[in-house]
Amino acid sequence: MNLSAASTIFYSLVGTAVVAFAVIVWKYARGLKESPRDMWFMFGYKVIEYSAYAAMNMTLSLWLVKDCGFTDIGRGEVIMAWSMMLSIMAMISGALVDTIGIKKTLLISIFFLFMSRIFMAFITEPVTVFALGFVPLAIGFAIVGPVVSVAIKKYTTKEGATLGFGLFYVVMNAAYAVGGWFFDFVRTKYAAVDAAGKVINENAGTVILGHHFTTYQMFFVFGALATLISFICVLMMRSGVEVTDDGKILINPIESKGSGLAVIGHAAVDVGKKIHSSVSEKHFWIFMGMIGITVFVRTIFFHLHYTFPPYGLRVLGEGAKIGNVYGVLNPVLIIFLVPLVAAFTKKVNSYKMLVIGSIISSLSCFMAIVPGSIYAPLTNSVLGEMVFVNWLGLASDMPSLIANPPSAEYWTLIVFFIVFTIGESIWSPRLMQFTAEIAPKGKEGTYIALSVLPFFLAKFIVGPMSGWLVGKYTPLDAGKVMASYPEHHMVWVWVGAMGILTPIGLMIFRKSFTKHG
């Protein structure tokens, strides 16, 4: 079968990207070949959990409205409460890993993740699902970020830490891309379609062992299965493993503090001491000030995870490939852009990189103002075939695409996300490295965990704001089509207006921060 020019270009690009990804991972792995096996099991755990989390995270807003019966405003408030719990637990868990070690902390994470996903697969009653689903989910996933960052620092030499965090970023984004693809795959597989193959109800679901699960509930079923696999990875790890700066692997057993409630009690005391010690330092509050200013641009991620899914379905239509458009496009571009940007900006001041990157990411939101009709001619082109036929699979071939073209708003969102990702590739790695390296020895987990405090405070605003924006500019109404939402772009104007406060703040307080190094 002869491939069209678009298909040839598309598959050539995909093949090149796969080879390039393998080369990137190999170069990182080769530089870390002396690291203990525990680090590779930890990365296995990370890939599994981040993939499951990425798919589930995009599902939450849809599931809360369709399955649990929340309004847009109510959904935003639940997401706010849950994400605030996530921040609180992240602050505690960072200090916890300093106290009881990496392996025990990961086992605690797995227990709570499995419990939450099982309950969320079966329960939709609001109060019960919050207590038995969201609370343990917050505890379980909040542990993942801080513990992985601390593990990389302990499993590598000082010189190898850069490679470790580089591989961390690549693997994390690869996992997010898998989750984004899986999000669309599951929604397509379990959707109800009409005679023409058009999705009429993506939440139709399926029956397993006599029980009907909606499509959105299936994400929790798959998440629970993924947690069992990650459990095996953690069991293969050892406690107390640490690499010295000269590359020697040491195993220092964590000091026993009793068992049962005694362990929890001692850990709580030690955690409290570490937090109190950190917040008493002037250095810590300067650090928090800079992290606080970056919160505004980081809230864009919050909206892309929780505001975009319901927005995308209402603007683009039922069954829209919103997982690929953001959940795959963003992390795949990040994997290749970050090393490229790093190679060309080695000598550029990190503060300047934060300013430039945050400006680009914030202003990208305003590109949503551009009407899709401007880009519509691109649909009937080689690029259109690559996007809608080869990548998103919205048509089987070019004649079918021309006969039934998808919403032109796809183009607006794709351009928006590409520009946002370019900015992210500039500022995000520098911020991540800064957060990890600024921490004093012995307080790595505490500093990393407490760095979420400003974001915790911001969630009082961004959670309800998410529900309000979607409810006001794209209100839920089964009878409405995209033309009924003439101001849908205002969702991103508000988000961008908040994000732009980060580069403004960084420029205003530049002298204060650079003075303290």
Short mmCIF file of C-alpha atoms in Angstrom, two decimals:
data_model
loop_
_atom_site.label_atom_id
_atom_site.label_comp_id
_atom_site.label_asym_id
_atom_site.label_seq_id
_atom_site.Cartn_x
_atom_site.Cartn_y
_atom_site.Cartn_z
CA MET A 1 0.00 0.00 0.00
CA ASN A 2 1.39 3.39 -1.01
CA LEU A 3 1.63 5.93 1.76
CA SER A 4 0.59 9.53 1.17
CA ALA A 5 3.13 12.31 1.55
CA ALA A 6 1.58 13.25 4.91
CA SER A 7 1.78 9.66 6.21
CA THR A 8 5.38 9.32 5.05
CA ILE A 9 6.39 12.52 6.83
CA PHE A 10 4.39 11.64 9.94
CA TYR A 11 5.79 8.14 10.39
CA SER A 12 9.31 9.39 9.61
CA LEU A 13 8.96 11.97 12.37
CA VAL A 14 7.59 9.37 14.79
CA GLY A 15 10.42 6.96 13.98
CA THR A 16 13.01 9.70 14.41
CA ALA A 17 11.45 10.74 17.72
CA VAL A 18 11.51 7.16 19.04
CA VAL A 19 15.17 6.75 18.12
CA ALA A 20 16.03 10.15 19.61
CA PHE A 21 14.16 9.27 22.82
CA ALA A 22 16.07 5.99 23.09
CA VAL A 23 19.37 7.83 22.59
CA ILE A 24 18.48 10.42 25.27
CA VAL A 25 17.55 7.74 27.81
CA TRP A 26 20.64 5.67 26.94
CA LYS A 27 22.98 8.63 27.45
CA TYR A 28 21.48 9.38 30.84
CA ALA A 29 21.46 5.71 31.85
CA ARG A 30 25.05 5.19 30.72
CA GLY A 31 26.19 8.05 32.94
CA LEU A 32 24.29 6.48 35.85
CA LYS A 33 25.45 2.88 35.33
CA GLU A 34 27.19 2.88 38.73
CA SER A 35 23.98 3.76 40.54
CA PRO A 36 22.39 1.03 42.68
CA ARG A 37 19.67 -1.18 41.24
CA ASP A 38 17.25 0.45 43.68
CA MET A 39 17.19 3.57 41.51
CA TRP A 40 15.97 1.62 38.47
CA PHE A 41 13.20 -0.07 40.45
CA MET A 42 12.27 3.38 41.73
CA PHE A 43 12.05 4.66 38.15
CA GLY A 44 9.87 1.67 37.26
CA TYR A 45 7.53 2.58 40.12
CA LYS A 46 7.55 6.18 38.92
CA VAL A 47 6.65 5.36 35.30
CA ILE A 48 3.71 3.19 36.37
CA GLU A 49 2.29 5.60 38.93
CA TYR A 50 2.75 8.76 36.86
CA SER A 51 1.10 7.13 33.83
CA ALA A 52 -1.87 6.04 35.93
CA TYR A 53 -2.05 9.44 37.62
CA ALA A 54 -1.91 11.37 34.32
CA ALA A 55 -4.87 9.47 32.89
CA MET A 56 -6.85 9.62 36.12
CA ASN A 57 -6.09 13.30 36.68
CA MET A 58 -7.71 14.33 33.39
CA THR A 59 -10.70 12.14 34.29
CA LEU A 60 -11.47 13.65 37.70
CA SER A 61 -13.35 16.75 36.49
CA LEU A 62 -15.45 14.71 34.05
CA TRP A 63 -16.17 11.92 36.56
CA LEU A 64 -17.24 14.35 39.29
CA VAL A 65 -19.83 15.95 37.01
CA LYS A 66 -21.09 12.93 35.04
CA ASP A 67 -20.90 10.14 37.65
CA CYS A 68 -21.05 11.94 41.00
CA GLY A 69 -23.56 14.62 39.98
CA PHE A 70 -21.58 17.75 40.89
CA THR A 71 -22.14 21.11 39.22
CA ASP A 72 -19.17 22.93 37.65
CA ILE A 73 -18.79 25.09 40.76
CA GLY A 74 -19.12 22.07 43.06
CA ARG A 75 -16.60 20.16 41.00
CA GLY A 76 -14.14 23.04 41.31
CA GLU A 77 -14.57 23.14 45.09
CA VAL A 78 -13.98 19.38 45.43
CA ILE A 79 -10.85 19.62 43.28
CA MET A 80 -9.72 22.54 45.44
CA ALA A 81 -10.18 20.60 48.68
CA TRP A 82 -8.47 17.52 47.28
CA SER A 83 -5.53 19.41 45.79
CA MET A 84 -5.08 21.30 49.07
CA MET A 85 -4.90 17.97 50.91
CA LEU A 86 -2.38 16.88 48.30
CA SER A 87 -0.23 19.90 49.14
CA ILE A 88 -0.50 19.35 52.89
CA MET A 89 0.48 15.69 52.59
CA ALA A 90 3.34 16.58 50.25
CA MET A 91 4.75 18.93 52.89
CA ILE A 92 4.56 16.22 55.54
CA SER A 93 5.76 13.37 53.33
CA GLY A 94 8.97 15.15 52.37
CA ALA A 95 10.01 15.29 55.99
CA LEU A 96 8.67 11.76 56.48
CA VAL A 97 11.08 10.30 53.92
CA ASP A 98 13.95 11.98 55.75
CA THR A 99 12.76 10.16 58.88
CA ILE A 100 11.71 6.61 57.92
CA GLY A 101 13.47 6.15 54.60
CA ILE A 102 12.54 5.78 50.94
CA LYS A 103 11.21 2.21 50.78
CA LYS A 104 8.86 2.46 53.77
CA THR A 105 7.51 5.76 52.50
CA LEU A 106 6.80 4.27 49.06
CA LEU A 107 4.99 1.29 50.62
CA ILE A 108 2.75 3.71 52.52
CA SER A 109 2.06 5.49 49.22
CA ILE A 110 1.08 2.25 47.47
CA PHE A 111 -1.29 1.22 50.25
CA PHE A 112 -3.26 4.46 50.10
CA LEU A 113 -3.25 4.65 46.29
CA PHE A 114 -4.66 1.14 45.94
CA MET A 115 -7.32 1.77 48.57
CA SER A 116 -8.45 5.05 47.00
CA ARG A 117 -8.67 3.68 43.46
CA ILE A 118 -10.72 0.66 44.52
CA PHE A 119 -13.27 2.84 46.33
CA MET A 120 -13.44 5.41 43.51
CA ALA A 121 -14.14 2.62 41.00
CA PHE A 122 -17.32 1.65 42.87
CA ILE A 123 -18.53 4.69 44.84
CA THR A 124 -20.09 7.89 43.48
CA GLU A 125 -21.92 9.22 46.58
CA PRO A 126 -20.21 12.61 47.20
CA VAL A 127 -19.46 12.45 50.95
CA THR A 128 -18.39 8.82 50.95
CA VAL A 129 -16.22 9.11 47.86
CA PHE A 130 -14.44 12.13 49.31
CA ALA A 131 -13.66 10.36 52.59
CA LEU A 132 -12.72 6.97 51.13
CA GLY A 133 -11.43 8.10 47.73
CA PHE A 134 -9.98 11.58 47.67
CA VAL A 135 -8.41 11.58 51.14
CA PRO A 136 -6.32 8.39 50.69
CA LEU A 137 -5.57 9.44 47.10
CA ALA A 138 -4.09 12.70 48.40
CA ILE A 139 -1.98 10.82 50.94
CA GLY A 140 -0.81 8.25 48.39
CA PHE A 141 0.18 10.48 45.50
CA ALA A 142 1.52 13.38 47.57
CA ILE A 143 4.35 11.10 48.64
CA VAL A 144 5.48 10.30 45.09
CA GLY A 145 7.06 13.64 44.11
CA PRO A 146 9.18 14.40 47.19
CA VAL A 147 10.31 10.80 47.72
CA VAL A 148 11.48 10.41 44.11
CA SER A 149 13.45 13.67 44.26
CA VAL A 150 15.12 12.62 47.51
CA ALA A 151 15.80 9.13 46.13
CA ILE A 152 17.63 10.51 43.09
CA LYS A 153 19.81 12.67 45.30
CA LYS A 154 20.66 9.68 47.54
CA TYR A 155 21.19 7.21 44.67
CA THR A 156 23.65 9.38 42.71
CA THR A 157 26.98 11.11 43.27
CA LYS A 158 27.11 14.90 43.34
CA GLU A 159 28.26 14.90 39.70
CA GLY A 160 25.68 12.29 38.72
CA ALA A 161 22.78 14.19 40.29
CA THR A 162 22.35 16.34 37.18
CA LEU A 163 22.02 13.21 35.04
CA GLY A 164 19.63 11.72 37.59
CA PHE A 165 17.32 14.72 37.56
CA GLY A 166 17.58 14.90 33.77
CA LEU A 167 16.45 11.28 33.47
CA PHE A 168 13.77 12.02 36.09
CA TYR A 169 12.33 14.76 33.90
CA VAL A 170 12.46 12.65 30.72
CA VAL A 171 10.88 9.59 32.33
CA MET A 172 8.22 11.67 34.08
CA ASN A 173 7.13 13.29 30.82
CA ALA A 174 7.20 9.97 28.97
CA ALA A 175 4.88 8.59 31.66
CA TYR A 176 2.58 11.61 31.32
CA ALA A 177 2.46 11.07 27.55
CA VAL A 178 1.50 7.43 28.05
CA GLY A 179 -1.23 8.56 30.45
CA GLY A 180 -2.54 11.15 27.97
CA TRP A 181 -2.72 8.57 25.19
CA PHE A 182 -4.37 6.04 27.52
CA PHE A 183 -6.96 8.66 28.51
CA ASP A 184 -8.16 8.92 24.90
CA PHE A 185 -7.80 5.18 24.26
CA VAL A 186 -10.07 4.17 27.16
CA ARG A 187 -12.66 6.85 26.37
CA THR A 188 -12.79 5.62 22.76
CA LYS A 189 -12.87 1.92 23.64
CA TYR A 190 -15.76 2.14 26.10
CA ALA A 191 -17.80 4.85 24.33
CA ALA A 192 -21.20 4.36 22.71
CA VAL A 193 -21.26 5.31 19.01
CA ASP A 194 -23.98 5.75 16.40
CA ALA A 195 -24.26 3.93 13.06
CA ALA A 196 -21.81 6.37 11.47
CA GLY A 197 -19.23 5.72 14.17
CA LYS A 198 -19.68 9.10 15.87
CA VAL A 199 -19.35 9.11 19.65
CA ILE A 200 -22.70 9.82 21.29
CA ASN A 201 -21.78 8.90 24.87
CA GLU A 202 -18.15 8.44 25.81
CA ASN A 203 -19.10 7.47 29.38
CA ALA A 204 -21.10 4.39 28.37
CA GLY A 205 -18.62 2.01 30.03
CA THR A 206 -18.71 -1.79 30.24
CA VAL A 207 -19.78 -4.71 32.45
CA ILE A 208 -17.14 -6.72 34.35
CA LEU A 209 -18.15 -9.75 36.44
CA GLY A 210 -21.76 -8.56 36.45
CA HIS A 211 -20.97 -5.01 37.60
CA HIS A 212 -21.35 -2.02 35.28
CA PHE A 213 -18.47 0.43 35.32
CA THR A 214 -18.76 3.74 33.50
CA THR A 215 -15.89 4.71 31.21
CA TYR A 216 -14.62 7.19 33.77
CA GLN A 217 -14.74 4.56 36.55
CA MET A 218 -12.60 2.27 34.40
CA PHE A 219 -9.67 4.63 34.90
CA PHE A 220 -9.73 3.80 38.61
CA VAL A 221 -9.95 0.07 37.86
CA PHE A 222 -6.87 0.29 35.64
CA GLY A 223 -5.18 2.52 38.23
CA ALA A 224 -5.66 -0.11 40.94
CA LEU A 225 -4.11 -2.76 38.68
CA ALA A 226 -1.16 -0.45 37.96
CA THR A 227 -0.59 0.03 41.69
CA LEU A 228 -0.20 -3.73 42.16
CA ILE A 229 2.58 -3.72 39.56
CA SER A 230 4.34 -0.76 41.20
CA PHE A 231 4.15 -2.66 44.51
CA ILE A 232 6.40 -5.35 43.01
CA CYS A 233 8.94 -2.69 41.98
CA VAL A 234 9.10 -1.26 45.51
CA LEU A 235 9.46 -4.71 47.09
CA MET A 236 12.67 -5.17 45.07
CA MET A 237 14.22 -2.05 46.63
CA ARG A 238 16.44 -2.06 49.73
CA SER A 239 16.22 0.21 52.77
CA GLY A 240 18.94 2.70 53.66
CA VAL A 241 20.80 2.69 50.32
CA GLU A 242 22.95 5.76 49.65
CA VAL A 243 25.76 6.62 47.22
CA THR A 244 28.77 8.59 48.45
CA ASP A 245 30.39 11.33 46.36
CA ASP A 246 33.17 8.91 45.38
CA GLY A 247 30.60 6.45 44.01
CA LYS A 248 30.62 3.94 46.85
CA ILE A 249 27.26 2.31 47.62
CA LEU A 250 26.42 2.20 51.32
CA ILE A 251 23.51 0.54 53.08
CA ASN A 252 22.69 2.35 56.29
CA PRO A 253 19.68 0.71 57.95
CA ILE A 254 17.10 3.23 59.15
CA GLU A 255 17.22 3.51 62.93
CA SER A 256 14.38 1.52 64.48
CA LYS A 257 11.93 3.58 66.49
CA GLY A 258 9.68 0.74 67.61
CA SER A 259 6.67 -0.57 65.77
CA GLY A 260 3.06 0.29 65.04
CA LEU A 261 1.84 3.52 66.62
CA ALA A 262 5.27 4.07 68.20
CA VAL A 263 6.85 4.44 64.74
CA ILE A 264 4.18 6.91 63.67
CA GLY A 265 4.60 8.87 66.90
CA HIS A 266 8.40 9.09 66.63
CA ALA A 267 8.18 9.96 62.95
CA ALA A 268 5.69 12.74 63.70
CA VAL A 269 8.01 14.22 66.33
CA ASP A 270 11.03 14.10 64.00
CA VAL A 271 9.01 15.55 61.13
CA GLY A 272 7.88 18.41 63.38
CA LYS A 273 11.45 19.14 64.42
CA LYS A 274 12.69 19.23 60.83
CA ILE A 275 9.89 21.57 59.74
CA HIS A 276 10.39 23.86 62.76
CA SER A 277 14.14 24.00 62.11
CA SER A 278 13.61 24.94 58.47
CA VAL A 279 11.02 27.66 58.99
CA SER A 280 13.27 29.32 61.57
CA GLU A 281 15.90 30.11 58.94
CA LYS A 282 15.94 33.40 56.98
CA HIS A 283 17.40 31.50 54.04
CA PHE A 284 14.25 29.38 53.92
CA TRP A 285 11.89 32.37 53.66
CA ILE A 286 13.91 33.95 50.84
CA PHE A 287 13.62 30.61 49.09
CA MET A 288 9.84 30.57 49.74
CA GLY A 289 9.46 34.11 48.43
CA MET A 290 10.87 33.18 45.05
CA ILE A 291 8.86 29.95 44.90
CA GLY A 292 5.75 31.97 45.79
CA ILE A 293 6.16 34.33 42.85
CA THR A 294 6.43 31.39 40.43
CA VAL A 295 3.07 30.05 41.63
CA PHE A 296 1.10 32.24 39.22
CA VAL A 297 2.53 30.68 36.08
CA ARG A 298 2.36 27.24 37.68
CA THR A 299 -1.41 27.62 38.14
CA ILE A 300 -1.70 27.24 34.36
CA PHE A 301 -0.83 23.56 34.85
CA PHE A 302 -3.71 23.30 37.33
CA HIS A 303 -6.14 24.63 34.75
CA LEU A 304 -4.78 22.40 32.00
CA HIS A 305 -5.37 19.36 34.21
CA TYR A 306 -8.78 20.25 35.65
CA THR A 307 -10.31 23.08 33.58
CA PHE A 308 -9.29 21.92 30.12
CA PRO A 309 -10.99 18.44 30.09
CA PRO A 310 -14.58 19.73 30.57
CA TYR A 311 -13.80 22.82 28.48
CA GLY A 312 -12.37 20.65 25.70
CA LEU A 313 -15.35 18.31 25.52
CA ARG A 314 -17.85 21.18 25.44
CA VAL A 315 -15.99 23.19 22.80
CA LEU A 316 -14.69 20.33 20.63
CA GLY A 317 -17.53 17.85 21.17
CA GLU A 318 -18.13 14.45 22.79
CA GLY A 319 -15.24 12.04 22.25
CA ALA A 320 -12.74 14.83 21.46
CA LYS A 321 -9.09 13.77 21.56
CA ILE A 322 -8.25 16.06 24.45
CA GLY A 323 -5.80 13.55 25.93
CA ASN A 324 -3.59 13.67 22.84
CA VAL A 325 -3.96 17.41 22.22
CA TYR A 326 -2.50 18.30 25.62
CA GLY A 327 -1.63 15.14 27.56
CA VAL A 328 0.57 13.72 24.80
CA LEU A 329 1.69 16.81 22.85
CA ASN A 330 3.00 18.70 25.88
CA PRO A 331 5.19 16.00 27.50
CA VAL A 332 6.52 14.67 24.17
CA LEU A 333 7.67 18.16 23.16
CA ILE A 334 9.17 18.69 26.63
CA ILE A 335 11.30 15.54 26.32
CA PHE A 336 13.06 16.95 23.26
CA LEU A 337 12.93 20.68 23.98
CA VAL A 338 14.47 20.55 27.48
CA PRO A 339 17.84 19.04 26.40
CA LEU A 340 17.88 21.36 23.37
CA VAL A 341 17.20 24.47 25.44
CA ALA A 342 19.73 23.36 28.07
CA ALA A 343 22.43 22.87 25.42
CA PHE A 344 22.00 26.39 24.06
CA THR A 345 21.53 28.19 27.39
CA LYS A 346 24.26 26.70 29.61
CA LYS A 347 25.75 30.11 30.30
CA VAL A 348 22.48 32.02 30.62
CA ASN A 349 21.58 33.16 34.14
CA SER A 350 18.87 30.97 35.68
CA TYR A 351 16.89 33.99 36.87
CA LYS A 352 16.74 35.35 33.33
CA MET A 353 15.58 31.94 32.10
CA LEU A 354 12.75 31.95 34.65
CA VAL A 355 11.61 35.39 33.48
CA ILE A 356 11.77 34.64 29.74
CA GLY A 357 10.14 31.22 30.06
CA SER A 358 7.31 32.42 32.28
CA ILE A 359 6.56 35.30 29.88
CA ILE A 360 6.20 32.88 26.96
CA SER A 361 4.05 30.39 28.90
CA SER A 362 1.76 33.11 30.26
CA LEU A 363 1.26 34.91 26.95
CA SER A 364 0.48 31.59 25.21
CA CYS A 365 -2.90 31.56 26.98
CA PHE A 366 -3.94 34.70 25.10
CA MET A 367 -3.46 32.84 21.81
CA ALA A 368 -6.78 31.13 22.60
CA ILE A 369 -8.39 34.42 21.50
CA VAL A 370 -7.49 33.65 17.87
CA PRO A 371 -10.62 32.10 16.29
CA GLY A 372 -10.22 28.62 14.86
CA SER A 373 -11.52 29.87 11.50
CA ILE A 374 -8.14 31.58 10.96
CA TYR A 375 -6.45 28.18 10.95
CA ALA A 376 -9.29 26.29 9.17
CA PRO A 377 -7.53 26.20 5.75
CA LEU A 378 -4.77 24.11 7.34
CA THR A 379 -7.20 21.21 7.71
CA ASN A 380 -7.20 20.63 3.94
CA SER A 381 -3.41 20.33 3.73
CA VAL A 382 -0.57 17.89 4.31
CA LEU A 383 -0.30 19.21 7.86
CA GLY A 384 -4.03 18.71 8.39
CA GLU A 385 -3.76 15.09 7.26
CA MET A 386 -0.81 14.51 9.60
CA VAL A 387 -2.71 15.97 12.56
CA PHE A 388 -6.25 14.68 12.08
CA VAL A 389 -5.72 11.41 10.18
CA ASN A 390 -2.31 10.11 11.25
CA TRP A 391 -2.08 11.49 14.79
CA LEU A 392 -5.57 12.03 16.22
CA GLY A 393 -7.32 9.46 14.05
CA LEU A 394 -10.42 11.63 13.57
CA ALA A 395 -10.78 10.45 9.96
CA SER A 396 -9.66 7.34 8.08
CA ASP A 397 -8.30 9.24 5.07
CA MET A 398 -8.15 12.69 3.50
CA PRO A 399 -11.48 12.49 1.58
CA SER A 400 -13.26 11.55 4.82
CA LEU A 401 -11.55 14.42 6.60
CA ILE A 402 -12.63 16.95 3.96
CA ALA A 403 -16.18 15.60 3.94
CA ASN A 404 -16.52 15.84 7.72
CA PRO A 405 -13.87 18.24 9.07
CA PRO A 406 -13.35 18.41 12.86
CA SER A 407 -13.72 21.62 14.84
CA ALA A 408 -11.18 24.23 13.75
CA GLU A 409 -10.70 25.04 17.45
CA TYR A 410 -8.34 22.05 17.53
CA TRP A 411 -5.80 24.24 15.73
CA THR A 412 -6.15 27.08 18.22
CA LEU A 413 -5.53 24.73 21.14
CA ILE A 414 -2.60 22.97 19.44
CA VAL A 415 -0.85 26.30 18.76
CA PHE A 416 -1.59 27.44 22.33
CA PHE A 417 -0.10 24.26 23.84
CA ILE A 418 2.99 24.30 21.61
CA VAL A 419 3.86 27.87 22.62
CA PHE A 420 3.10 27.14 26.28
CA THR A 421 5.41 24.11 26.16
CA ILE A 422 8.26 26.14 24.65
CA GLY A 423 8.03 28.48 27.63
CA GLU A 424 7.78 25.57 30.06
CA SER A 425 10.94 23.99 28.63
CA ILE A 426 12.79 27.21 29.48
CA TRP A 427 11.65 27.87 33.06
CA SER A 428 10.44 24.59 34.55
CA PRO A 429 13.74 22.58 34.63
CA ARG A 430 15.59 25.52 36.18
CA LEU A 431 12.94 25.85 38.89
CA MET A 432 12.99 22.10 39.63
CA GLN A 433 16.78 22.01 39.93
CA PHE A 434 16.79 25.14 42.08
CA THR A 435 14.24 23.64 44.47
CA ALA A 436 16.23 20.43 44.92
CA GLU A 437 19.73 21.90 45.15
CA ILE A 438 19.00 24.82 47.50
CA ALA A 439 18.12 22.42 50.34
CA PRO A 440 20.69 21.93 53.14
CA LYS A 441 21.97 18.39 53.66
CA GLY A 442 19.58 16.32 55.76
CA LYS A 443 16.64 18.63 54.97
CA GLU A 444 16.23 17.82 51.28
CA GLY A 445 12.81 16.24 51.66
CA THR A 446 11.62 18.96 54.04
CA TYR A 447 12.61 21.83 51.70
CA ILE A 448 11.24 20.10 48.59
CA ALA A 449 7.97 19.32 50.36
CA LEU A 450 7.51 22.77 51.93
CA SER A 451 8.08 24.39 48.53
CA VAL A 452 4.45 23.47 47.73
CA LEU A 453 3.16 25.77 50.50
CA PRO A 454 2.64 28.82 48.21
CA PHE A 455 0.78 26.64 45.70
CA PHE A 456 -1.35 25.32 48.56
CA LEU A 457 -2.47 28.87 49.37
CA ALA A 458 -3.12 29.61 45.70
CA LYS A 459 -5.53 26.68 45.47
CA PHE A 460 -8.04 28.61 47.58
CA ILE A 461 -8.46 30.68 44.41
CA VAL A 462 -7.68 28.43 41.44
CA GLY A 463 -9.98 25.54 42.45
CA PRO A 464 -13.22 27.57 42.58
CA MET A 465 -11.91 29.67 39.70
CA SER A 466 -11.72 26.54 37.53
CA GLY A 467 -15.39 25.69 38.15
CA TRP A 468 -16.49 29.31 37.72
CA LEU A 469 -14.66 29.76 34.39
CA VAL A 470 -16.06 26.59 32.83
CA GLY A 471 -19.54 27.21 34.24
CA LYS A 472 -19.65 30.84 33.03
CA TYR A 473 -18.10 30.59 29.56
CA THR A 474 -18.95 26.97 28.60
CA PRO A 475 -22.00 26.06 30.74
CA LEU A 476 -23.07 22.41 30.68
CA ASP A 477 -26.05 21.96 28.36
CA ALA A 478 -26.57 18.83 26.28
CA GLY A 479 -28.27 20.87 23.57
CA LYS A 480 -25.43 23.31 23.07
CA VAL A 481 -22.75 23.20 20.36
CA MET A 482 -19.53 25.16 20.06
CA ALA A 483 -21.27 28.13 18.43
CA SER A 484 -23.22 28.53 21.68
CA TYR A 485 -20.00 29.46 23.49
CA PRO A 486 -18.89 32.67 21.74
CA GLU A 487 -16.75 33.72 24.71
CA HIS A 488 -15.16 30.34 25.47
CA HIS A 489 -11.69 31.82 24.89
CA MET A 490 -12.18 34.03 27.98
CA VAL A 491 -11.41 30.96 30.11
CA TRP A 492 -7.77 31.23 29.00
CA VAL A 493 -7.66 35.03 29.08
CA TRP A 494 -8.32 34.86 32.83
CA VAL A 495 -5.77 32.06 33.28
CA GLY A 496 -3.14 33.97 31.30
CA ALA A 497 -3.80 37.18 33.23
CA MET A 498 -2.97 35.32 36.45
CA GLY A 499 0.09 33.65 34.94
CA ILE A 500 1.65 36.91 33.75
CA LEU A 501 2.03 38.01 37.39
CA THR A 502 5.02 35.65 37.68
CA PRO A 503 7.40 37.38 35.25
CA ILE A 504 6.20 40.77 36.50
CA GLY A 505 6.96 39.76 40.09
CA LEU A 506 10.34 38.28 39.17
CA MET A 507 11.36 41.50 37.46
CA ILE A 508 10.15 43.69 40.36
CA PHE A 509 12.00 41.66 43.02
CA ARG A 510 15.03 40.77 40.91
CA LYS A 511 17.52 42.76 42.98
CA SER A 512 16.25 41.34 46.25
CA PHE A 513 16.60 37.71 45.14
CA THR A 514 19.91 38.05 43.30
CA LYS A 515 21.36 39.86 46.32
CA HIS A 516 20.90 36.68 48.37
CA GLY A 517 22.30 34.42 45.65
#
